[in-house]
Amino acid sequence: MTFEKDINIDATELRLGLPGTSEESERQASTTLRISNKRALPSVAAEKQCDQETAPPTKAQVVGWPPIRSYRKNNLQTKKTEVETSGMYVKVSMDGAPYLRKVDLKIYKGYPEVLKALEDMFKFKVGKYSKREGYNGSEFVPTYEDKDGDWMLVGDVPWEMFVNSCKRLRIMKGSEARGLGCVV
Amino acid sequence: MQKKVACSFPDEVLEHVFSFIQSDKDRNAVSMVCKSWYEIERWCRRKIFIGNCYAVSPRMVIRRFPKVRSIELKGKPHFADFNLVPDGWGGYVLPWIAEMAGAYPWLEEIRLKRMVVTDECLELIAKSFKNFKVLVLFSCEGFSTDGLAAIAASCMNLRELDLRDSDVDDLGGHWLSHFPETYTSLVSLNSSCLGSDEVSLSALERLVGRCTNLRTLRLNRAVPLDKIANILGRAPQLVDFGTGTYGADLQSDVFSSLAGAFSSCKELRSLSGFWDVVPAYLPAIYPVCSRLTSLNLSYVTIQSPDLVKLLRHCPSLQRLLVLDYIEDSGLEALSSSCKELQELRVFPSDPFGEEPNVSLTEQGLVSVCLACPKLQSVLYFCRRMSNVALVTIAQNCPNLTRFRLCIIEPRTADFLTLEPLDVGFGAIVEHCKDLRRLSLSGLLTDRVFEYIGRYAKKLEMLSVAFAGESDLGLHHVLSGCESLRKLEIRDCPFGDKALLANAAKLETMRSLWMSSCAVSFGACKLLGQKMPRLNVEVIDESGPPDSRPDSCPVDKLYIYRSVAGPRFDMPPFVWTMEEDSALQLNTIGNPIGSEWEHNMKGIQGLRAQMPFVLYLAELSNTSQW
């Protein structure tokens, strides 16, 4: 496993704009400038000053340095990507609908928001939720498949736990929905 | 008649006496007293440690020690941990298991480190050893949870299953349900490295519930926080517990059952895990903190004040692993709260960032060394260091046995004086007379090696990176460090001279690793040819080294002593320098009149005139240095 930051995928990217220009290189150049202003190690600072004139690409990582085991690196890196980029997309199906949709659970702060989004997406209305009876007043019932492979009623567990254990969503309709103890 | 009585006890008596001698060194000494002691000892040796699986063959071990019950084997070189050893290098345990399956039907314990273990191996273990009790797979790879299922299903007497840091193909949590309902012998389970999201919680809970001797339980990340109370409730006798995920929405009922569960664990001394920790849940462990001796917070990404709050509750702490979020201020607090501290490891939270993301410097380490008199073992990642800090550490912690410092940027000088850190590390080896393990970093010249060679007489393992100026550095270490067993070097300007001049030293060590140094292929060939009890292996993924001139440096070199001869399971990118290949120094392509050519021709010429060993002695005495 090597950690080269300068793998040039950008060269093949389709983009509007003149060839040779990129946001990336501009950002990098300004980063290099910023670095030399902060408190840097004396030996490194001298090096950086020379670099400033030529604005080179960011340093490629040396293989196996610093000496950290891969499971530690992965642990830290997963934290970063979760914050920076990837969402948490799960498939949503509705009984009777011809195709599935996908929602990013990370962008919602709680159940009301995600239920509203599903209602908008599939043009239906959920019933009223109670802990004792589940969803009351609609033939549509939102359910999800959790990590254990079991189908659960949306809303039973705390939001964070739901987000971390939900693998896919399914809006059940009609008689099947009744099986979960919902009163229509 | 009298002569006979005077010089021998019945064998059974000697065997009984030998049974009190456990250490390998002492056992080896016993076996060398006389032939009959050698015989008696070999029949009653039950435990074997083999530090390099290629140093000896399974057949040789079995032939000498027919009644072994416990074996420990190590495979890949340490630098494999940092991806310096390409995949497929070796370290396969299958040949060992296959031989032992027939020879040691009563084998009880297998402990492996950095070896390749397949499901086939695990299945073979499960079916061959009827009284199998202990399986420790430390940093191993090549197997899946299917193999574990086989172990679980068959090993009725299994006590310990420890997969620490291994790379396992986790196909889901169902392997746990392969432990039969009648199985109750588990004492230790460490599955913390398993990566799947799925875990069979009900099987886990039932297993924990019925194994009343369970002392160690380290869960993996898939086990959610709200299940911990239930699990702990079934095992209040636990001594060592590793949580799974330790983060969730704060709910008071979950918190109170968690706190309740922890407080009923009166024997708990060690905690680890804590993935995705939410600070609000940390106080749940306060009931056990006063008795804790070991705490692994190296996955805990919370800030210093929260860490300090926790550590203030742990006055008995002897061992702490933590991320550099603790910062200098946190380490200062640690040093006043935890006077019993023996081991400290501080890992970097952002190792590849160019700028420091936390305020952790050499000061943190200094404050711990000043205030914790029992400190023996240090692993510290930081971005700056000074000679004066190292000298302070050395003078205040003369009992250090392990000192590993990683200054993240290679060749970083003393930030105060801009000098090399030779004097600082020199102080460490001079004052810490029992130092067994040392890792260097920062800007270092040959002088630091002079100090190491002069003072580090008990040093067994040395790790060097981006250091030194010439072969003199390597020569100091090889000629001075009497106890050296393992030496690993990367990116240093060490070449042929020191290596060849100290060839005999290599037979007294377990192994030497050199990568991105300046050792020529020709020197490797010479070494391999002249030292039959050394395996000299060249690792080069860019193609056969003999397609280049002999003066070309090799990419990676691994030399180890062996009585088994060259190994047969090498991948295409590893070449062994055999003793019987005629030494034909390929001078084509080498710079004419180069120093290398001069050295090598000198060696060839002298071969005819004097024994090689004497020539090497000559080399080290010349004023070439």
Short mmCIF file of C-alpha atoms in Angstrom, two decimals, chain A residues 10-154:
data_model
loop_
_atom_site.label_atom_id
_atom_site.label_comp_id
_atom_site.label_asym_id
_atom_site.label_seq_id
_atom_site.Cartn_x
_atom_site.Cartn_y
_atom_site.Cartn_z
CA ASP A 10 -7.61 14.69 -12.78
CA ALA A 11 -5.94 14.46 -16.15
CA THR A 12 -8.69 12.17 -17.37
CA GLU A 13 -11.54 14.10 -15.81
CA LEU A 14 -14.05 15.71 -18.15
CA ARG A 15 -14.37 19.30 -17.16
CA LEU A 16 -15.25 22.70 -18.52
CA GLY A 17 -12.37 25.05 -18.73
CA LEU A 18 -9.10 25.51 -20.52
CA PRO A 19 -6.74 22.56 -20.45
CA GLY A 20 -4.05 23.01 -17.85
CA THR A 21 -6.19 24.99 -15.46
CA SER A 22 -7.61 23.42 -12.37
CA GLU A 23 -9.03 24.54 -9.07
CA GLU A 24 -6.86 21.94 -7.45
CA SER A 25 -3.49 23.42 -8.39
CA GLU A 26 -4.58 26.87 -7.29
CA ARG A 27 -5.66 25.56 -3.94
CA GLN A 28 -2.43 23.65 -3.56
CA ALA A 29 -0.32 26.69 -4.32
CA SER A 30 -2.12 28.78 -1.74
CA THR A 31 -1.78 25.94 0.77
CA THR A 32 1.97 25.87 0.26
CA LEU A 33 2.14 29.59 0.91
CA ARG A 34 0.07 29.26 4.07
CA ILE A 35 2.26 26.49 5.42
CA SER A 36 5.39 28.60 5.44
CA ASN A 37 3.75 31.25 7.58
CA LYS A 38 2.91 28.93 10.41
CA ARG A 39 5.36 27.66 12.97
CA ALA A 40 7.39 25.16 11.02
CA LEU A 41 10.42 23.13 12.08
CA PRO A 42 13.58 25.08 11.30
CA SER A 43 15.02 22.45 8.98
CA VAL A 44 11.72 22.13 7.19
CA ALA A 45 11.09 25.87 7.07
CA ALA A 46 14.25 26.44 5.08
CA GLU A 47 13.18 23.81 2.63
CA LYS A 48 9.72 25.28 2.36
CA GLN A 49 11.06 28.72 1.56
CA CYS A 50 12.83 27.41 -1.51
CA ASP A 51 9.69 25.56 -2.47
CA GLN A 52 7.59 28.66 -2.24
CA GLU A 53 9.15 30.13 -5.34
CA THR A 54 8.49 27.11 -7.52
CA ALA A 55 5.15 26.04 -5.89
CA PRO A 56 5.65 22.29 -6.32
CA PRO A 57 2.91 19.69 -5.77
CA THR A 58 2.40 18.48 -2.20
CA LYS A 59 4.99 16.00 -0.97
CA ALA A 60 4.41 12.38 -1.83
CA GLN A 61 4.14 10.15 1.20
CA VAL A 62 7.02 7.83 1.93
CA VAL A 63 6.05 4.15 2.03
CA GLY A 64 5.80 2.85 5.56
CA TRP A 65 6.53 6.20 7.20
CA PRO A 66 5.63 7.24 9.82
CA PRO A 67 5.64 3.66 11.12
CA ILE A 68 1.98 3.14 11.91
CA ARG A 69 0.09 -0.12 11.53
CA SER A 70 -2.55 -0.11 8.80
CA TYR A 71 -5.46 -0.84 11.12
CA ARG A 72 -4.66 2.39 12.99
CA LYS A 73 -4.39 4.37 9.79
CA ASN A 74 -7.70 3.00 8.57
CA ASN A 75 -9.38 3.85 11.82
CA LEU A 76 -8.34 7.47 11.59
CA GLN A 77 -9.01 7.76 7.89
CA THR A 78 -12.55 6.45 8.14
CA LYS A 79 -13.29 9.17 10.64
CA LYS A 80 -12.06 11.80 8.23
CA THR A 81 -13.97 10.64 5.17
CA GLU A 82 -17.17 10.38 7.12
CA VAL A 83 -16.90 14.01 8.05
CA GLU A 84 -15.64 15.31 4.73
CA THR A 85 -17.24 13.47 1.87
CA SER A 86 -19.36 10.35 1.78
CA GLY A 87 -22.99 10.31 2.81
CA MET A 88 -24.88 7.35 4.00
CA TYR A 89 -27.04 6.31 1.10
CA VAL A 90 -29.62 3.59 1.57
CA LYS A 91 -32.04 2.18 -0.96
CA VAL A 92 -35.72 2.93 -0.51
CA SER A 93 -38.40 0.77 -2.03
CA MET A 94 -42.13 1.16 -1.91
CA ASP A 95 -44.53 -1.69 -2.45
CA GLY A 96 -46.09 -1.22 -5.87
CA ALA A 97 -43.55 1.33 -7.12
CA PRO A 98 -41.68 0.24 -10.26
CA TYR A 99 -38.20 1.34 -9.17
CA LEU A 100 -36.18 2.15 -6.07
CA ARG A 101 -34.81 5.45 -4.81
CA LYS A 102 -31.86 6.30 -2.62
CA VAL A 103 -31.65 8.68 0.33
CA ASP A 104 -28.67 10.01 2.26
CA LEU A 105 -29.50 9.44 5.92
CA LYS A 106 -26.68 11.69 7.05
CA ILE A 107 -28.36 14.84 5.86
CA TYR A 108 -31.38 14.43 8.14
CA LYS A 109 -31.38 15.31 11.78
CA GLY A 110 -34.23 13.10 12.89
CA TYR A 111 -37.23 11.00 12.03
CA PRO A 112 -39.69 13.79 11.15
CA GLU A 113 -37.31 15.12 8.49
CA VAL A 114 -36.60 11.79 6.81
CA LEU A 115 -40.25 10.76 6.89
CA LYS A 116 -41.22 14.04 5.26
CA ALA A 117 -38.58 13.46 2.59
CA LEU A 118 -39.94 9.97 1.90
CA GLU A 119 -43.47 11.29 1.75
CA ASP A 120 -42.40 13.85 -0.84
CA MET A 121 -40.38 11.31 -2.80
CA PHE A 122 -43.10 8.68 -3.07
CA LYS A 123 -46.19 10.86 -2.79
CA PHE A 124 -47.83 9.24 0.20
CA LYS A 125 -48.53 10.00 3.84
CA VAL A 126 -47.44 8.04 6.91
CA GLY A 127 -49.82 7.66 9.79
CA LYS A 128 -49.28 8.89 13.31
CA TYR A 129 -46.51 7.09 15.22
CA SER A 130 -46.89 5.78 18.74
CA LYS A 131 -44.55 3.46 20.62
CA ARG A 132 -47.34 1.15 21.51
CA GLU A 133 -49.18 0.87 18.23
CA GLY A 134 -46.71 1.87 15.53
CA TYR A 135 -48.17 3.87 12.67
CA ASN A 136 -51.85 4.64 12.87
CA GLY A 137 -54.06 6.09 10.17
CA SER A 138 -52.38 5.16 6.89
CA GLU A 139 -52.00 2.05 4.78
CA PHE A 140 -48.33 2.95 4.27
CA VAL A 141 -45.82 1.94 6.94
CA PRO A 142 -42.11 2.82 6.82
CA THR A 143 -39.87 -0.08 7.72
CA TYR A 144 -36.14 -0.78 7.50
CA GLU A 145 -33.78 -3.71 7.41
CA ASP A 146 -31.14 -3.57 10.14
CA LYS A 147 -27.64 -5.04 10.42
CA ASP A 148 -28.95 -8.32 11.78
CA GLY A 149 -31.13 -8.74 8.70
CA ASP A 150 -34.34 -8.12 10.60
CA TRP A 151 -37.15 -5.84 9.36
CA MET A 152 -37.94 -3.13 11.90
CA LEU A 153 -40.43 -0.32 12.21
CA VAL A 154 -38.92 3.08 11.52
#
